[in-house]
Amino acid sequence: MHGMDGLDTTPTLGGRALSALDLEINPATRRVSVGGVPVALTPLEFRLLYLLASHPGVVFDRHAVVTRVWTNGTHVTDRSVDTLVKRLRRKIEPDPTRSSLLISVWGEGYKLWDPLG
């Protein structure tokens, strides 16, 4: 799937493996691990994580998340995005109440940790 900016955001067998801190994402096998421990994700959680990890530091507003993660035309509300983010945080963050990987940018959206700041 291509986003509005033309970037392919669909995890494919040819996608590159990604990492951030202790997080490892392998799109070829659709496997995720944190600190070497496998983490089971739903397809939506995986697509969201791969989208953010593919563009570290880039803030995606809720509308961009909806159009890139929900690919079947389902009606999705802002709360659905927030709930998906919350579920993903519980699975990948050492302390979901103090996000270090999946970061909220107040009034704008969400991004994944960027080593370059």
Coordinates of N, CA and C in Angstrom, one line a residue:
M1 N 0.8 -1.2 0.0 CA 0.0 0.0 0.0 C 0.9 1.2 0.0
H2 N 0.5 2.2 -0.7 CA 1.3 3.5 -0.8 C 0.5 4.6 -0.1
G3 N 1.2 5.3 0.8 CA 0.6 6.4 1.5 C 0.5 7.6 0.6
M4 N 0.0 8.7 1.2 CA -0.2 9.9 0.4 C 1.1 10.5 -0.1
D5 N 2.2 10.2 0.6 CA 3.5 10.7 0.2 C 4.2 9.7 -0.7
G6 N 3.5 8.7 -1.2 CA 4.1 7.7 -2.1 C 4.9 6.6 -1.5
L7 N 5.1 6.7 -0.2 CA 6.0 5.6 0.5 C 5.2 4.4 0.6
D8 N 5.8 3.2 0.3 CA 5.2 2.0 0.5 C 5.2 1.6 2.0
T9 N 4.0 1.4 2.6 CA 4.0 1.2 4.0 C 3.5 -0.2 4.4
T10 N 3.3 -1.1 3.3 CA 2.9 -2.4 3.6 C 4.1 -3.3 3.9
P11 N 4.1 -4.0 5.0 CA 5.1 -5.0 5.3 C 5.0 -6.1 4.3
T12 N 6.1 -6.4 3.6 CA 6.1 -7.4 2.6 C 7.3 -8.4 2.9
L13 N 7.3 -9.5 2.2 CA 8.4 -10.5 2.3 C 9.7 -9.9 2.0
G14 N 9.7 -8.9 1.1 CA 11.0 -8.2 0.8 C 11.4 -7.0 1.6
G15 N 10.5 -6.7 2.6 CA 10.8 -5.6 3.5 C 12.0 -5.8 4.3
R16 N 12.7 -4.7 4.7 CA 13.9 -4.8 5.4 C 13.6 -4.9 6.9
A17 N 14.5 -5.7 7.6 CA 14.3 -5.8 9.1 C 14.6 -4.5 9.7
L18 N 13.9 -4.2 10.8 CA 14.1 -2.9 11.4 C 14.3 -3.1 12.9
S19 N 15.0 -2.1 13.5 CA 15.2 -2.2 15.0 C 15.3 -0.8 15.6
A20 N 14.9 -0.7 16.8 CA 15.0 0.5 17.6 C 15.1 0.1 19.1
L21 N 16.2 0.5 19.7 CA 16.5 0.1 21.0 C 16.5 -1.4 21.1
D22 N 15.7 -2.0 22.0 CA 15.6 -3.5 22.1 C 14.6 -4.1 21.2
L23 N 14.0 -3.3 20.3 CA 12.9 -3.8 19.5 C 13.5 -4.3 18.1
E24 N 13.1 -5.5 17.7 CA 13.5 -6.0 16.4 C 12.2 -6.4 15.7
I25 N 12.1 -6.0 14.4 CA 11.0 -6.3 13.6 C 11.4 -6.9 12.3
N26 N 10.9 -8.1 12.0 CA 11.2 -8.8 10.8 C 10.0 -9.0 9.9
P27 N 9.8 -8.1 8.9 CA 8.6 -8.2 8.1 C 8.5 -9.5 7.2
A28 N 9.6 -10.1 6.9 CA 9.6 -11.3 6.1 C 8.9 -12.4 6.9
T29 N 9.1 -12.5 8.2 CA 8.4 -13.5 9.0 C 7.3 -13.0 9.8
R30 N 7.1 -11.6 9.8 CA 6.1 -10.9 10.6 C 6.4 -11.2 12.1
R31 N 7.6 -11.3 12.5 CA 7.9 -11.5 13.9 C 8.5 -10.3 14.5
V32 N 8.2 -10.1 15.8 CA 8.7 -9.0 16.6 C 9.2 -9.5 17.9
S33 N 10.3 -8.9 18.3 CA 10.9 -9.3 19.6 C 11.3 -8.0 20.3
V34 N 11.3 -8.1 21.6 CA 11.8 -7.0 22.5 C 12.8 -7.7 23.4
G35 N 14.0 -7.2 23.4 CA 15.1 -7.8 24.2 C 15.3 -9.3 23.9
G36 N 15.0 -9.7 22.6 CA 15.2 -11.1 22.3 C 14.0 -12.0 22.6
V37 N 13.0 -11.4 23.2 CA 11.8 -12.2 23.6 C 10.7 -11.9 22.6
P38 N 10.2 -13.0 21.9 CA 9.1 -12.8 20.9 C 7.9 -12.2 21.5
V39 N 7.3 -11.3 20.7 CA 6.0 -10.6 21.1 C 5.0 -10.9 20.0
A40 N 3.8 -11.4 20.4 CA 2.7 -11.7 19.5 C 1.9 -10.5 19.3
L41 N 1.8 -10.1 18.0 CA 1.0 -8.9 17.6 C -0.1 -9.3 16.7
T42 N -1.2 -8.6 16.8 CA -2.3 -8.7 15.8 C -1.8 -8.1 14.5
P43 N -2.5 -8.5 13.4 CA -2.1 -7.8 12.1 C -2.1 -6.3 12.1
L44 N -3.1 -5.7 12.8 CA -3.2 -4.2 12.9 C -2.0 -3.7 13.7
E45 N -1.7 -4.3 14.8 CA -0.6 -3.9 15.6 C 0.7 -4.0 14.9
F46 N 0.9 -5.1 14.1 CA 2.1 -5.2 13.3 C 2.2 -4.1 12.3
R47 N 1.1 -3.9 11.5 CA 1.1 -2.8 10.5 C 1.5 -1.4 11.1
L48 N 0.9 -1.1 12.2 CA 1.2 0.2 12.9 C 2.6 0.2 13.3
L49 N 3.1 -0.8 13.9 CA 4.5 -0.8 14.4 C 5.5 -0.7 13.2
Y50 N 5.2 -1.4 12.1 CA 6.0 -1.4 10.9 C 6.0 0.0 10.3
L51 N 4.8 0.6 10.2 CA 4.7 1.9 9.6 C 5.6 2.9 10.4
L52 N 5.5 2.9 11.7 CA 6.2 3.9 12.5 C 7.7 3.6 12.5
A53 N 8.1 2.3 12.5 CA 9.5 1.9 12.5 C 10.1 2.2 11.2
S54 N 9.4 2.2 10.1 CA 9.9 2.4 8.8 C 10.2 3.9 8.6
H55 N 9.7 4.7 9.5 CA 9.9 6.2 9.4 C 10.2 6.7 10.8
P56 N 11.3 6.3 11.4 CA 11.6 6.8 12.8 C 11.6 8.3 12.9
G57 N 11.0 8.8 13.9 CA 10.9 10.2 14.2 C 9.9 11.0 13.4
V58 N 9.3 10.3 12.4 CA 8.2 11.0 11.7 C 6.9 10.9 12.4
V59 N 6.2 12.0 12.6 CA 4.9 12.0 13.4 C 3.8 11.7 12.4
F60 N 3.0 10.7 12.7 CA 1.8 10.4 11.9 C 0.6 10.8 12.7
D61 N -0.3 11.6 12.1 CA -1.5 12.0 12.8 C -2.5 10.8 12.7
R62 N -3.6 10.9 13.4 CA -4.5 9.8 13.4 C -5.1 9.4 12.0
H63 N -5.3 10.5 11.3 CA -5.9 10.2 9.9 C -4.8 9.4 9.1
A64 N -3.6 9.8 9.2 CA -2.5 9.0 8.4 C -2.4 7.6 8.9
V65 N -2.6 7.4 10.2 CA -2.5 6.0 10.7 C -3.7 5.2 10.2
V66 N -4.9 5.8 10.2 CA -6.1 5.1 9.7 C -5.9 4.7 8.3
T67 N -5.5 5.6 7.4 CA -5.4 5.3 6.0 C -4.3 4.3 5.7
R68 N -3.3 4.2 6.5 CA -2.2 3.3 6.2 C -2.3 2.0 6.9
V69 N -3.0 1.9 8.0 CA -3.1 0.7 8.8 C -4.3 -0.1 8.6
W70 N -5.5 0.6 8.5 CA -6.7 -0.1 8.2 C -6.9 -0.1 6.7
T71 N -6.7 -1.2 6.1 CA -6.7 -1.2 4.6 C -7.9 -1.7 4.0
N72 N -8.9 -2.1 4.8 CA -10.1 -2.7 4.2 C -11.3 -1.7 4.2
G73 N -11.1 -0.4 4.3 CA -12.2 0.5 4.2 C -13.1 0.6 5.4
T74 N -12.8 -0.1 6.5 CA -13.6 0.0 7.7 C -13.6 1.4 8.3
H75 N -14.8 1.7 8.8 CA -14.9 3.0 9.5 C -14.2 3.0 10.8
V76 N -13.3 3.9 11.0 CA -12.4 3.9 12.2 C -12.5 5.3 12.8
T77 N -12.6 5.3 14.2 CA -12.6 6.6 14.9 C -11.2 6.9 15.4
D78 N -11.0 8.1 15.9 CA -9.8 8.5 16.5 C -9.5 7.6 17.7
R79 N -10.6 7.3 18.5 CA -10.4 6.4 19.7 C -9.9 5.0 19.3
S80 N -10.3 4.5 18.1 CA -9.8 3.2 17.7 C -8.2 3.3 17.5
V81 N -7.7 4.4 17.0 CA -6.3 4.6 16.8 C -5.6 4.6 18.2
D82 N -6.2 5.4 19.1 CA -5.6 5.5 20.4 C -5.6 4.1 21.1
T83 N -6.7 3.4 21.0 CA -6.8 2.0 21.6 C -5.7 1.1 21.0
L84 N -5.5 1.2 19.7 CA -4.5 0.3 19.1 C -3.1 0.7 19.6
V85 N -2.8 2.0 19.7 CA -1.6 2.4 20.2 C -1.4 1.9 21.7
K86 N -2.4 2.0 22.5 CA -2.3 1.6 23.9 C -2.0 0.1 23.9
R87 N -2.7 -0.7 23.1 CA -2.5 -2.1 23.1 C -1.0 -2.5 22.7
L88 N -0.6 -1.8 21.7 CA 0.8 -2.0 21.2 C 1.8 -1.6 22.2
R89 N 1.6 -0.5 22.9 CA 2.5 -0.1 24.0 C 2.6 -1.1 25.1
R90 N 1.5 -1.7 25.5 CA 1.5 -2.8 26.5 C 2.4 -3.9 26.1
K91 N 2.5 -4.2 24.8 CA 3.3 -5.3 24.3 C 4.8 -5.0 24.1
I92 N 5.1 -3.8 23.7 CA 6.5 -3.5 23.4 C 7.3 -2.6 24.3
E93 N 6.6 -1.9 25.2 CA 7.2 -1.0 26.1 C 7.6 -1.7 27.4
P94 N 8.8 -1.4 28.0 CA 9.1 -1.9 29.3 C 8.2 -1.4 30.4
D95 N 7.8 -0.1 30.3 CA 6.8 0.5 31.1 C 5.8 1.3 30.3
P96 N 4.7 0.7 29.9 CA 3.7 1.4 29.0 C 3.3 2.7 29.5
T97 N 3.4 3.0 30.8 CA 3.0 4.4 31.3 C 4.0 5.4 31.0
R98 N 5.2 5.0 30.7 CA 6.3 5.9 30.4 C 7.0 5.5 29.0
S99 N 6.3 5.8 28.0 CA 6.7 5.4 26.6 C 8.1 5.8 26.3
S100 N 8.9 4.9 25.9 CA 10.2 5.3 25.4 C 10.4 4.9 23.9
L101 N 9.5 4.0 23.4 CA 9.6 3.6 22.0 C 8.5 4.3 21.1
L102 N 7.2 4.1 21.5 CA 6.1 4.6 20.8 C 5.6 5.9 21.5
I103 N 6.0 7.0 20.9 CA 5.9 8.3 21.6 C 4.7 9.1 21.0
S104 N 3.9 9.7 22.0 CA 2.8 10.6 21.6 C 3.4 12.0 21.5
V105 N 3.0 12.6 20.4 CA 3.4 14.0 20.2 C 2.1 14.8 20.4
W106 N 2.0 15.5 21.5 CA 0.7 16.1 21.9 C 0.2 17.0 20.8
G107 N -1.1 16.8 20.5 CA -1.8 17.6 19.5 C -1.5 17.2 18.0
E108 N -0.6 16.3 17.8 CA -0.1 16.0 16.5 C -0.3 14.5 16.1
G109 N 0.1 13.6 16.9 CA 0.0 12.2 16.6 C 1.0 11.3 17.3
Y110 N 1.6 10.3 16.6 CA 2.5 9.3 17.2 C 3.7 9.1 16.3
K111 N 4.8 8.8 16.9 CA 6.0 8.5 16.2 C 6.8 7.4 17.0
L112 N 7.7 6.7 16.3 CA 8.6 5.8 17.0 C 9.9 6.5 17.3
W113 N 10.5 6.1 18.4 CA 11.8 6.6 18.8 C 12.7 6.7 17.7
D114 N 13.5 7.8 17.6 CA 14.5 8.1 16.6 C 15.8 8.3 17.2
P115 N 16.8 7.5 16.9 CA 18.1 7.6 17.5 C 18.8 8.9 17.2
L116 N 18.3 9.6 16.1 CA 18.9 10.9 15.8 C 18.2 12.1 16.4
G117 N 17.2 11.8 17.3 CA 16.5 12.8 18.0 C 15.2 13.2 17.4

